[in-house]
Short mmCIF file of C-alpha atoms in Angstrom, two decimals:
data_model
loop_
_atom_site.label_atom_id
_atom_site.label_comp_id
_atom_site.label_asym_id
_atom_site.label_seq_id
_atom_site.Cartn_x
_atom_site.Cartn_y
_atom_site.Cartn_z
CA MET A 1 -33.92 36.47 -0.24
CA ASN A 2 -34.03 38.10 3.18
CA PHE A 3 -31.19 39.73 5.04
CA LYS A 4 -30.65 36.74 7.36
CA ALA A 5 -30.25 34.33 4.46
CA LEU A 6 -27.78 36.69 2.86
CA THR A 7 -25.69 36.91 6.01
CA ALA A 8 -25.77 33.16 6.35
CA LEU A 9 -24.55 32.82 2.79
CA ALA A 10 -21.79 35.33 3.35
CA LEU A 11 -20.79 33.44 6.47
CA VAL A 12 -20.64 30.18 4.60
CA ALA A 13 -18.59 31.77 1.85
CA GLY A 14 -16.32 33.36 4.43
CA LEU A 15 -15.86 30.07 6.19
CA SER A 16 -15.34 27.89 3.17
CA ALA A 17 -12.28 29.81 2.04
CA PRO A 18 -10.14 29.23 5.16
CA LEU A 19 -11.43 25.68 5.34
CA ALA A 20 -10.15 24.99 1.88
CA ILE A 21 -6.68 26.34 2.71
CA ALA A 22 -6.84 24.53 6.02
CA GLY A 23 -5.49 21.57 4.00
CA GLY A 24 -1.72 21.60 4.01
CA ALA A 25 0.54 20.48 6.82
CA ASP A 26 0.02 21.82 10.34
CA ASP A 27 2.60 23.70 12.43
CA ASP A 28 2.67 21.44 15.47
CA THR A 29 5.91 20.30 17.03
CA MET A 30 6.56 16.64 17.76
CA VAL A 31 7.83 16.20 21.29
CA ILE A 32 7.91 12.59 22.47
CA ASN A 33 7.33 11.75 26.13
CA GLY A 34 7.48 15.44 26.95
CA ASP A 35 11.23 15.70 26.35
CA THR A 36 12.49 14.59 22.94
CA GLU A 37 11.81 16.82 19.94
CA LEU A 38 11.92 15.15 16.53
CA VAL A 39 12.69 16.70 13.15
CA THR A 40 9.41 16.43 11.25
CA LYS A 41 10.11 19.08 8.59
CA THR A 42 13.40 19.66 6.84
CA ALA A 43 14.92 20.75 3.56
CA ALA A 44 14.61 18.25 0.73
CA PRO A 45 17.80 16.37 -0.23
CA ALA A 46 19.54 17.35 -3.48
CA HIS A 47 18.72 14.06 -5.20
CA LEU A 48 15.03 15.07 -5.31
CA ASP A 49 15.97 17.73 -7.87
CA GLY A 50 13.44 20.18 -6.50
CA ALA A 51 10.51 17.75 -6.69
CA LEU A 52 9.70 18.78 -3.09
CA ASP A 53 10.74 22.02 -1.38
CA GLU A 54 10.44 20.61 2.08
CA LEU A 55 10.13 17.14 3.55
CA ILE A 56 7.16 16.83 5.87
CA SER A 57 6.37 13.89 8.10
CA GLY A 58 2.99 12.21 7.58
CA TRP A 59 2.29 13.07 11.23
CA HIS A 60 1.59 16.70 10.23
CA PHE A 61 -1.38 15.65 8.12
CA ARG A 62 -3.22 13.69 10.79
CA SER A 63 -5.83 14.95 13.25
CA ASP A 64 -4.77 16.27 16.67
CA GLU A 65 -6.23 13.15 18.33
CA THR A 66 -4.26 10.75 16.12
CA GLN A 67 -1.14 12.87 16.48
CA SER A 68 -1.29 12.88 20.26
CA LEU A 69 -1.25 9.07 20.41
CA GLN A 70 2.26 9.13 18.98
CA LEU A 71 3.57 11.64 21.52
CA ASP A 72 3.60 9.38 24.54
CA ASP A 73 4.92 5.83 24.53
CA PHE A 74 2.22 4.80 27.00
CA ASP A 75 -0.47 5.95 24.57
CA ASN A 76 1.19 4.63 21.42
CA PRO A 77 -0.46 1.26 20.66
CA GLY A 78 2.55 0.33 18.49
CA MET A 79 4.70 -0.01 21.63
CA ILE A 80 2.97 -3.25 22.62
CA PHE A 81 4.57 -4.82 19.55
CA VAL A 82 7.96 -3.35 20.39
CA ASP A 83 7.67 -5.20 23.72
CA GLN A 84 6.70 -8.40 21.94
CA ALA A 85 9.72 -8.03 19.67
CA MET A 86 11.97 -7.82 22.72
CA ASP A 87 10.78 -11.31 23.68
CA GLN A 88 11.45 -12.49 20.13
CA TRP A 89 14.92 -10.93 20.38
CA ASN A 90 15.74 -13.00 23.43
CA ALA A 91 14.20 -16.30 22.27
CA ALA A 92 16.60 -18.99 21.08
CA GLU A 93 15.37 -20.57 17.85
CA GLY A 94 16.44 -22.84 15.01
CA SER A 95 19.05 -25.59 14.67
CA GLU A 96 21.77 -23.42 16.23
CA GLY A 97 19.71 -22.72 19.34
CA LYS A 98 20.62 -19.05 19.20
CA ALA A 99 18.71 -15.84 19.81
CA CYS A 100 19.31 -12.43 18.21
CA ALA A 101 20.60 -11.40 21.64
CA ASP A 102 23.41 -13.98 21.49
CA CYS A 103 25.11 -12.10 18.69
CA HIS A 104 23.80 -8.56 19.12
CA ASN A 105 23.40 -8.19 22.90
CA ASP A 106 21.32 -5.17 23.85
CA PRO A 107 19.52 -3.73 20.82
CA ALA A 108 19.48 -0.29 22.44
CA ASP A 109 23.24 -0.22 21.78
CA SER A 110 23.83 -2.55 18.87
CA MET A 111 20.85 -1.47 16.77
CA ALA A 112 20.89 2.29 17.37
CA GLY A 113 21.02 4.00 13.98
CA VAL A 114 20.54 0.86 11.92
CA LYS A 115 16.99 1.55 10.74
CA ALA A 116 17.97 4.99 9.44
CA THR A 117 20.28 3.46 6.82
CA TYR A 118 18.00 0.76 5.36
CA PRO A 119 17.41 -0.45 2.65
CA LYS A 120 21.12 -0.92 2.17
CA TRP A 121 23.53 -2.57 -0.26
CA ASN A 122 25.04 -5.81 1.07
CA GLU A 123 28.42 -6.42 -0.53
CA GLU A 124 28.77 -10.18 0.10
CA ALA A 125 25.25 -10.96 -1.06
CA GLY A 126 25.46 -8.50 -3.94
CA GLU A 127 21.96 -7.18 -3.30
CA VAL A 128 20.01 -4.34 -1.76
CA ARG A 129 18.48 -5.56 1.48
CA THR A 130 15.54 -4.23 3.41
CA LEU A 131 15.67 -4.56 7.18
CA GLN A 132 13.31 -7.52 7.01
CA MET A 133 15.56 -9.25 4.47
CA GLN A 134 18.55 -8.74 6.77
CA MET A 135 16.66 -10.15 9.78
CA ASN A 136 15.68 -13.17 7.75
CA ASP A 137 19.24 -13.65 6.59
CA CYS A 138 20.27 -13.82 10.25
CA ARG A 139 17.48 -16.25 11.01
CA VAL A 140 18.22 -18.60 8.16
CA ASN A 141 22.02 -18.43 8.01
CA GLN A 142 23.03 -17.68 11.61
CA MET A 143 20.26 -19.37 13.59
CA GLY A 144 19.11 -22.15 11.29
CA ALA A 145 15.56 -20.91 11.80
CA GLU A 146 12.79 -20.30 9.31
CA ALA A 147 12.45 -16.95 7.59
CA TRP A 148 9.63 -14.81 8.89
CA LYS A 149 6.81 -14.09 6.46
CA TYR A 150 7.30 -10.71 4.82
CA ASP A 151 5.44 -7.82 6.48
CA ALA A 152 3.61 -10.21 8.81
CA GLY A 153 3.45 -10.24 12.64
CA ALA A 154 6.91 -11.24 13.86
CA ALA A 155 8.82 -9.44 11.11
CA VAL A 156 6.90 -6.20 11.51
CA ASN A 157 7.19 -6.36 15.30
CA MET A 158 10.97 -6.69 15.03
CA GLU A 159 11.17 -3.87 12.50
CA ALA A 160 9.18 -1.68 14.91
CA MET A 161 11.62 -2.48 17.72
CA LEU A 162 14.61 -1.64 15.55
CA SER A 163 12.92 1.62 14.47
CA PHE A 164 12.32 2.47 18.10
CA HIS A 165 16.05 2.19 18.78
CA SER A 166 16.78 4.65 15.95
CA ARG A 167 13.99 7.03 16.83
CA GLY A 168 14.95 10.66 16.33
CA MET A 169 17.95 9.89 14.14
CA PRO A 170 17.83 11.35 10.63
CA MET A 171 17.05 8.97 7.76
CA ASN A 172 20.25 8.50 5.83
CA VAL A 173 19.85 5.95 3.06
CA ALA A 174 22.69 5.60 0.55
CA ILE A 175 21.63 5.73 -3.08
CA ASP A 176 24.96 5.80 -4.88
CA GLY A 177 27.40 3.08 -5.84
CA PRO A 178 25.93 -0.37 -6.37
CA ALA A 179 22.50 0.70 -5.04
CA ALA A 180 22.10 3.29 -7.80
CA ASP A 181 20.47 0.95 -10.33
CA MET A 182 17.84 -0.23 -7.92
CA TRP A 183 17.24 3.34 -6.79
CA ALA A 184 16.60 4.35 -10.41
CA GLN A 185 14.20 1.44 -10.79
CA GLY A 186 12.34 2.55 -7.67
CA LYS A 187 12.16 6.09 -8.98
CA GLU A 188 10.71 4.83 -12.25
CA LEU A 189 8.02 2.95 -10.32
CA TYR A 190 7.25 6.04 -8.24
CA TYR A 191 6.43 8.06 -11.34
CA THR A 192 4.61 5.34 -13.32
CA ARG A 193 0.87 5.89 -13.65
CA THR A 194 -0.71 2.53 -13.00
CA GLY A 195 -4.14 0.96 -13.15
CA GLN A 196 -7.41 2.11 -14.61
CA LEU A 197 -7.19 5.36 -12.65
CA GLU A 198 -3.74 6.01 -14.20
CA LEU A 199 -2.26 7.47 -11.03
CA SER A 200 1.35 7.38 -9.84
CA CYS A 201 2.64 7.76 -6.30
CA ALA A 202 3.76 11.25 -7.33
CA ASN A 203 0.27 12.25 -8.52
CA CYS A 204 -1.06 11.88 -5.00
CA HIS A 205 1.96 12.38 -2.72
CA GLU A 206 4.00 14.95 -4.66
CA ASP A 207 1.45 16.90 -6.73
CA ASN A 208 -1.35 16.82 -4.17
CA TYR A 209 -0.01 16.48 -0.66
CA GLY A 210 -1.92 18.78 1.66
CA ASN A 211 -5.10 18.35 -0.39
CA TYR A 212 -8.03 16.28 0.69
CA ILE A 213 -9.08 13.40 -1.54
CA ARG A 214 -12.57 12.76 -0.22
CA ALA A 215 -12.03 12.41 3.57
CA ASP A 216 -8.33 11.50 3.28
CA HIS A 217 -5.77 14.19 3.89
CA LEU A 218 -2.93 13.44 1.49
CA SER A 219 0.59 13.45 2.96
CA GLN A 220 3.90 13.12 1.16
CA GLY A 221 3.72 9.35 1.62
CA GLN A 222 6.94 9.34 3.66
CA ILE A 223 8.07 6.11 5.32
CA ASN A 224 10.25 7.38 8.16
CA GLY A 225 7.35 6.49 10.51
CA PHE A 226 7.10 2.82 9.57
CA PRO A 227 6.01 0.35 10.73
CA ALA A 228 2.84 2.33 11.40
CA TYR A 229 0.11 1.40 13.83
CA ARG A 230 -3.15 2.12 12.00
CA LEU A 231 -6.33 2.75 13.96
CA LYS A 232 -8.22 1.51 10.90
CA ASN A 233 -6.97 -2.09 11.18
CA ALA A 234 -5.65 -1.94 14.75
CA LYS A 235 -2.26 -3.44 13.94
CA LEU A 236 1.24 -2.58 12.83
CA ASN A 237 1.53 -2.13 9.09
CA GLY A 238 4.69 -2.65 7.07
CA VAL A 239 5.86 -0.41 4.26
CA HIS A 240 5.20 -2.92 1.48
CA SER A 241 1.66 -3.53 2.71
CA ARG A 242 1.05 0.21 2.57
CA PHE A 243 2.48 0.37 -0.97
CA LYS A 244 0.25 -2.53 -1.95
CA GLY A 245 -2.86 -0.74 -0.68
CA CYS A 246 -1.98 2.44 -2.55
CA VAL A 247 -1.32 0.58 -5.82
CA ARG A 248 -4.57 -1.34 -5.43
CA ASP A 249 -6.38 1.98 -5.03
CA THR A 250 -5.33 2.95 -8.55
CA ARG A 251 -7.30 -0.09 -9.78
CA ALA A 252 -4.05 -1.78 -10.74
CA GLU A 253 -2.58 -5.24 -10.36
CA THR A 254 -0.41 -4.86 -7.26
CA TYR A 255 3.06 -6.19 -6.49
CA SER A 256 3.60 -8.47 -3.49
CA PRO A 257 5.28 -7.59 -0.20
CA GLY A 258 8.91 -8.66 -0.49
CA SER A 259 8.94 -8.43 -4.32
CA ALA A 260 11.91 -6.96 -6.16
CA GLU A 261 9.71 -4.06 -7.27
CA PHE A 262 8.70 -3.11 -3.74
CA ILE A 263 12.28 -3.44 -2.48
CA ALA A 264 13.35 -0.96 -5.16
CA LEU A 265 10.41 1.30 -4.33
CA GLU A 266 11.25 1.16 -0.62
CA LEU A 267 14.84 2.16 -1.35
CA TYR A 268 13.67 5.10 -3.43
CA VAL A 269 10.90 6.26 -1.08
CA SER A 270 13.24 5.93 1.95
CA SER A 271 15.73 8.19 0.20
CA ARG A 272 12.97 10.77 -0.24
CA ALA A 273 12.90 10.98 3.57
CA ASN A 274 16.65 11.50 4.05
CA GLY A 275 16.89 14.13 6.78
CA LEU A 276 13.57 13.41 8.50
CA ALA A 277 13.76 11.71 11.90
CA VAL A 278 12.99 8.01 12.22
CA GLU A 279 9.58 7.91 13.95
CA GLY A 280 8.57 4.27 13.97
CA PRO A 281 6.34 2.92 15.25
CA SER A 282 4.11 5.84 14.26
CA VAL A 283 0.34 6.09 14.70
CA ARG A 284 -1.91 6.75 11.73
CA ASN A 285 -5.62 6.54 10.99
CA MET P 1 -49.54 8.27 -47.52
CA ARG P 2 -46.40 6.88 -48.93
CA LEU P 3 -44.51 9.97 -48.10
CA THR P 4 -45.62 9.83 -44.46
CA THR P 5 -44.57 6.21 -44.16
CA LEU P 6 -41.23 7.04 -45.61
CA THR P 7 -40.74 9.96 -43.27
CA THR P 8 -41.75 7.90 -40.30
CA ALA P 9 -39.32 5.20 -41.33
CA LEU P 10 -36.56 7.76 -41.73
CA VAL P 11 -37.27 9.34 -38.39
CA LEU P 12 -37.31 5.93 -36.78
CA ALA P 13 -34.04 4.98 -38.40
CA ALA P 14 -32.46 8.21 -37.32
CA GLY P 15 -33.80 7.70 -33.85
CA MET P 16 -32.41 4.20 -33.76
CA ALA P 17 -29.03 5.23 -35.03
CA ALA P 18 -28.88 7.91 -32.40
CA ALA P 19 -30.03 5.50 -29.71
CA GLU P 20 -27.13 3.17 -30.47
CA THR P 21 -24.46 3.51 -27.82
CA VAL P 22 -21.12 4.88 -28.98
CA LEU P 23 -18.41 2.47 -27.81
CA PRO P 24 -15.39 3.82 -25.92
CA ALA P 25 -13.09 3.18 -28.87
CA ASP P 26 -15.42 5.04 -31.25
CA VAL P 27 -15.85 8.30 -29.39
CA ALA P 28 -14.95 11.21 -31.69
CA TYR P 29 -12.92 13.78 -29.78
CA GLY P 30 -12.78 17.16 -31.49
CA GLU P 31 -10.61 20.17 -30.86
CA GLU P 32 -9.65 20.54 -27.17
CA GLY P 33 -11.18 17.13 -26.51
CA VAL P 34 -14.83 18.10 -27.06
CA VAL P 35 -17.38 15.39 -27.84
CA GLU P 36 -20.35 16.82 -29.74
CA MET P 37 -22.43 13.70 -30.14
CA SER P 38 -24.38 12.15 -27.31
CA LEU P 39 -22.97 8.75 -26.35
CA THR P 40 -26.46 7.23 -26.18
CA GLY P 41 -28.81 9.52 -28.06
CA LYS P 42 -30.95 9.64 -24.95
CA PRO P 43 -31.17 12.80 -22.90
CA GLY P 44 -29.22 12.74 -19.65
CA ASP P 45 -31.00 12.37 -16.33
CA ALA P 46 -29.53 15.03 -14.05
CA GLU P 47 -30.97 13.41 -10.94
CA ASN P 48 -29.12 10.15 -11.61
CA GLY P 49 -26.07 12.20 -12.63
CA ARG P 50 -26.09 13.77 -9.20
CA SER P 51 -25.87 10.34 -7.60
CA VAL P 52 -23.15 9.18 -10.03
CA PHE P 53 -21.16 12.27 -9.07
CA GLY P 54 -21.55 11.76 -5.34
CA SER P 55 -21.42 8.02 -4.79
CA LYS P 56 -18.23 6.18 -4.10
CA SER P 57 -19.25 3.11 -6.10
CA LYS P 58 -20.00 5.17 -9.23
CA GLY P 59 -18.15 8.29 -10.44
CA ASN P 60 -16.97 9.36 -7.00
CA CYS P 61 -16.22 12.72 -8.61
CA VAL P 62 -16.71 14.36 -5.23
CA SER P 63 -13.52 12.72 -3.98
CA CYS P 64 -11.63 15.30 -6.05
CA HIS P 65 -14.17 18.09 -6.69
CA ALA P 66 -16.16 20.25 -4.31
CA VAL P 67 -19.69 21.25 -5.37
CA GLU P 68 -21.75 23.62 -3.20
CA GLN P 69 -25.01 22.16 -4.48
CA LEU P 70 -24.08 18.76 -2.99
CA ALA P 71 -24.11 19.95 0.60
CA ASP P 72 -25.81 16.70 1.65
CA VAL P 73 -22.80 14.63 0.54
CA PRO P 74 -19.98 14.72 3.14
CA PHE P 75 -16.26 15.25 2.41
CA HIS P 76 -15.61 17.05 -0.85
CA GLY P 77 -12.10 16.74 -2.25
CA GLU P 78 -9.59 19.42 -3.23
CA VAL P 79 -7.57 17.68 -5.92
CA GLY P 80 -9.61 19.13 -8.81
CA PRO P 81 -11.28 22.54 -9.23
CA ASP P 82 -14.55 23.48 -7.51
CA LEU P 83 -17.35 22.70 -9.98
CA SER P 84 -20.17 24.74 -8.44
CA TYR P 85 -20.45 26.94 -11.56
CA THR P 86 -19.19 24.60 -14.24
CA GLY P 87 -22.58 24.61 -16.02
CA GLU P 88 -21.96 28.28 -16.85
CA ALA P 89 -18.33 27.97 -17.77
CA ARG P 90 -18.48 24.86 -19.95
CA SER P 91 -20.60 23.65 -22.86
CA GLU P 92 -22.26 20.24 -23.02
CA ALA P 93 -19.74 19.03 -25.62
CA GLU P 94 -16.82 20.17 -23.49
CA LEU P 95 -18.19 18.50 -20.38
CA ARG P 96 -18.90 15.23 -22.22
CA GLY P 97 -15.33 15.17 -23.50
CA ILE P 98 -13.86 15.97 -20.08
CA VAL P 99 -15.82 13.22 -18.33
CA ALA P 100 -15.25 10.63 -21.09
CA ASN P 101 -11.49 11.25 -21.20
CA ALA P 102 -10.16 14.35 -19.47
CA LYS P 103 -6.69 13.70 -20.87
CA MET P 104 -7.91 14.85 -24.29
CA THR P 105 -8.68 18.29 -22.82
CA PHE P 106 -6.07 18.58 -20.05
CA GLU P 107 -2.84 16.89 -21.06
CA GLY P 108 -1.43 14.70 -18.30
CA THR P 109 -4.23 15.50 -15.86
CA VAL P 110 -4.71 13.32 -12.76
CA MET P 111 -8.42 13.11 -13.54
CA PRO P 112 -9.18 9.52 -14.61
CA ALA P 113 -10.69 8.72 -18.02
CA PHE P 114 -14.17 7.41 -17.32
CA TYR P 115 -14.92 6.04 -20.79
CA LYS P 116 -11.79 4.18 -21.77
CA THR P 117 -11.10 0.45 -21.73
CA LYS P 118 -7.50 -0.20 -22.76
CA GLY P 119 -3.97 1.08 -22.89
CA TYR P 120 -3.32 0.82 -19.15
CA ILE P 121 -0.16 -0.07 -17.24
CA ARG P 122 -0.80 -3.03 -14.93
CA PRO P 123 -4.58 -2.93 -15.33
CA GLY P 124 -6.37 -4.42 -12.34
CA ASP P 125 -9.70 -6.08 -11.76
CA ALA P 126 -11.44 -3.11 -10.11
CA TYR P 127 -10.11 -2.66 -6.53
CA THR P 128 -9.10 -6.29 -5.91
CA GLY P 129 -5.39 -5.78 -6.61
CA LYS P 130 -5.59 -8.77 -8.99
CA ALA P 131 -4.78 -8.52 -12.69
CA GLY P 132 -7.57 -7.40 -14.99
CA ALA P 133 -7.88 -8.24 -18.69
CA GLU P 134 -8.25 -5.48 -21.24
CA PRO P 135 -10.65 -4.32 -22.49
CA LEU P 136 -11.74 -3.42 -18.95
CA PRO P 137 -15.30 -2.28 -18.43
CA PRO P 138 -15.25 1.55 -18.57
CA LEU P 139 -15.44 3.29 -15.16
CA LEU P 140 -18.86 4.67 -16.13
CA SER P 141 -21.46 3.51 -18.66
CA ALA P 142 -22.36 5.72 -21.61
CA GLN P 143 -25.68 6.65 -20.00
CA ASP P 144 -24.07 7.43 -16.64
CA ILE P 145 -21.77 9.83 -18.48
CA GLU P 146 -24.72 11.51 -20.22
CA ASP P 147 -26.44 11.74 -16.84
CA VAL P 148 -23.44 13.25 -15.09
CA VAL P 149 -23.06 15.77 -17.93
CA ALA P 150 -26.73 16.71 -17.51
CA PHE P 151 -26.06 17.20 -13.80
CA LEU P 152 -22.96 19.34 -14.44
CA LEU P 153 -25.02 21.56 -16.76
CA THR P 154 -27.34 22.37 -13.85
CA LEU P 155 -24.44 23.73 -11.78
CA LYS P 156 -25.00 27.46 -12.08
CA GLU P 157 -25.42 30.46 -9.88
CA SER P 158 -29.07 30.13 -8.87
#
């Protein structure tokens, strides 16, 4: 082996070490539209019992190009759907001939902070409701309109608009009282190793965040950025659809969007983000 | 004459017994999860093992493990240890056991069991998201496992 080859080898060895550690989360700061800084890293809440030291937004694990799309509302492709949802908000529908706007006026006022607290226990109904369940309750019982299909176009658009009006506020999902049982059920699902690959959410997003799995840079699987516009399928993606994809990737039988299991899982995973800023609609690859 | 015939018959029988594939449920895991006996009785083909290791539709081992010798395959994962020297560190029996069912060697590991067909929670039909019926086909065939083991044994400092 000649001297050149040796140097080349040494170079490769020297390079491969920092590349390997280059995993992890980056140190960028999220400033939206040049003026609003969002909390994308924060201390983990006590109910995680030390499972994570720090909460880190999924944004920190994406490439600079993907990240930058989320920093300006004119570049963020998810904003088109926020606009569409504003039309839905103002459109009268159903037997009562009412629009969301008739009861809730301007969403910038009435809906600020709402997204940060969902899923949430509803006392009258005696159930934990996701934001989409609450919207559909309004549609069916207040407007006499049909429920929107779970995690499909109109419902995800509206969820994105509501997220937009809570953007920057810390996630603050309640897990005590009557929601506690469902939270425990969601936690159980989070740690269950499913499918022929026998992998749980925690195996990838708690034990291995920061590591690459093939070309995918594993994040903590946080959902403060949902709905997420994915470059891969060029549309807004709901939380349950994302869960479904991840469960499928363990070679398991999945649950369906809107199922009791995914509602419980959403409650639990949302609570894992308590303290991170609402970011939806985010941009992901 | 007779003796030769007998010997030939014996050798043949032995050869046949060895050539019979060990089923997933019959694999004998020894101490620390080692598997001494070949799963097929046929020597592994390291060249095919290389492709099992690197291709997404087969072992896709590279999604979790980096291997310097596979520089032509893009995107090596970081979930498992670098295996560039595993042929020096591990014996054939150890490697066979680890690939067949790594949980027998590393308790609770995230590495999937490649030669196992039942005992799953919500088993699916491959990557369709639909239910699958146990016994599922193992992730790799017995020969693919022998081949990947043969490939791993070549991973040494050159």
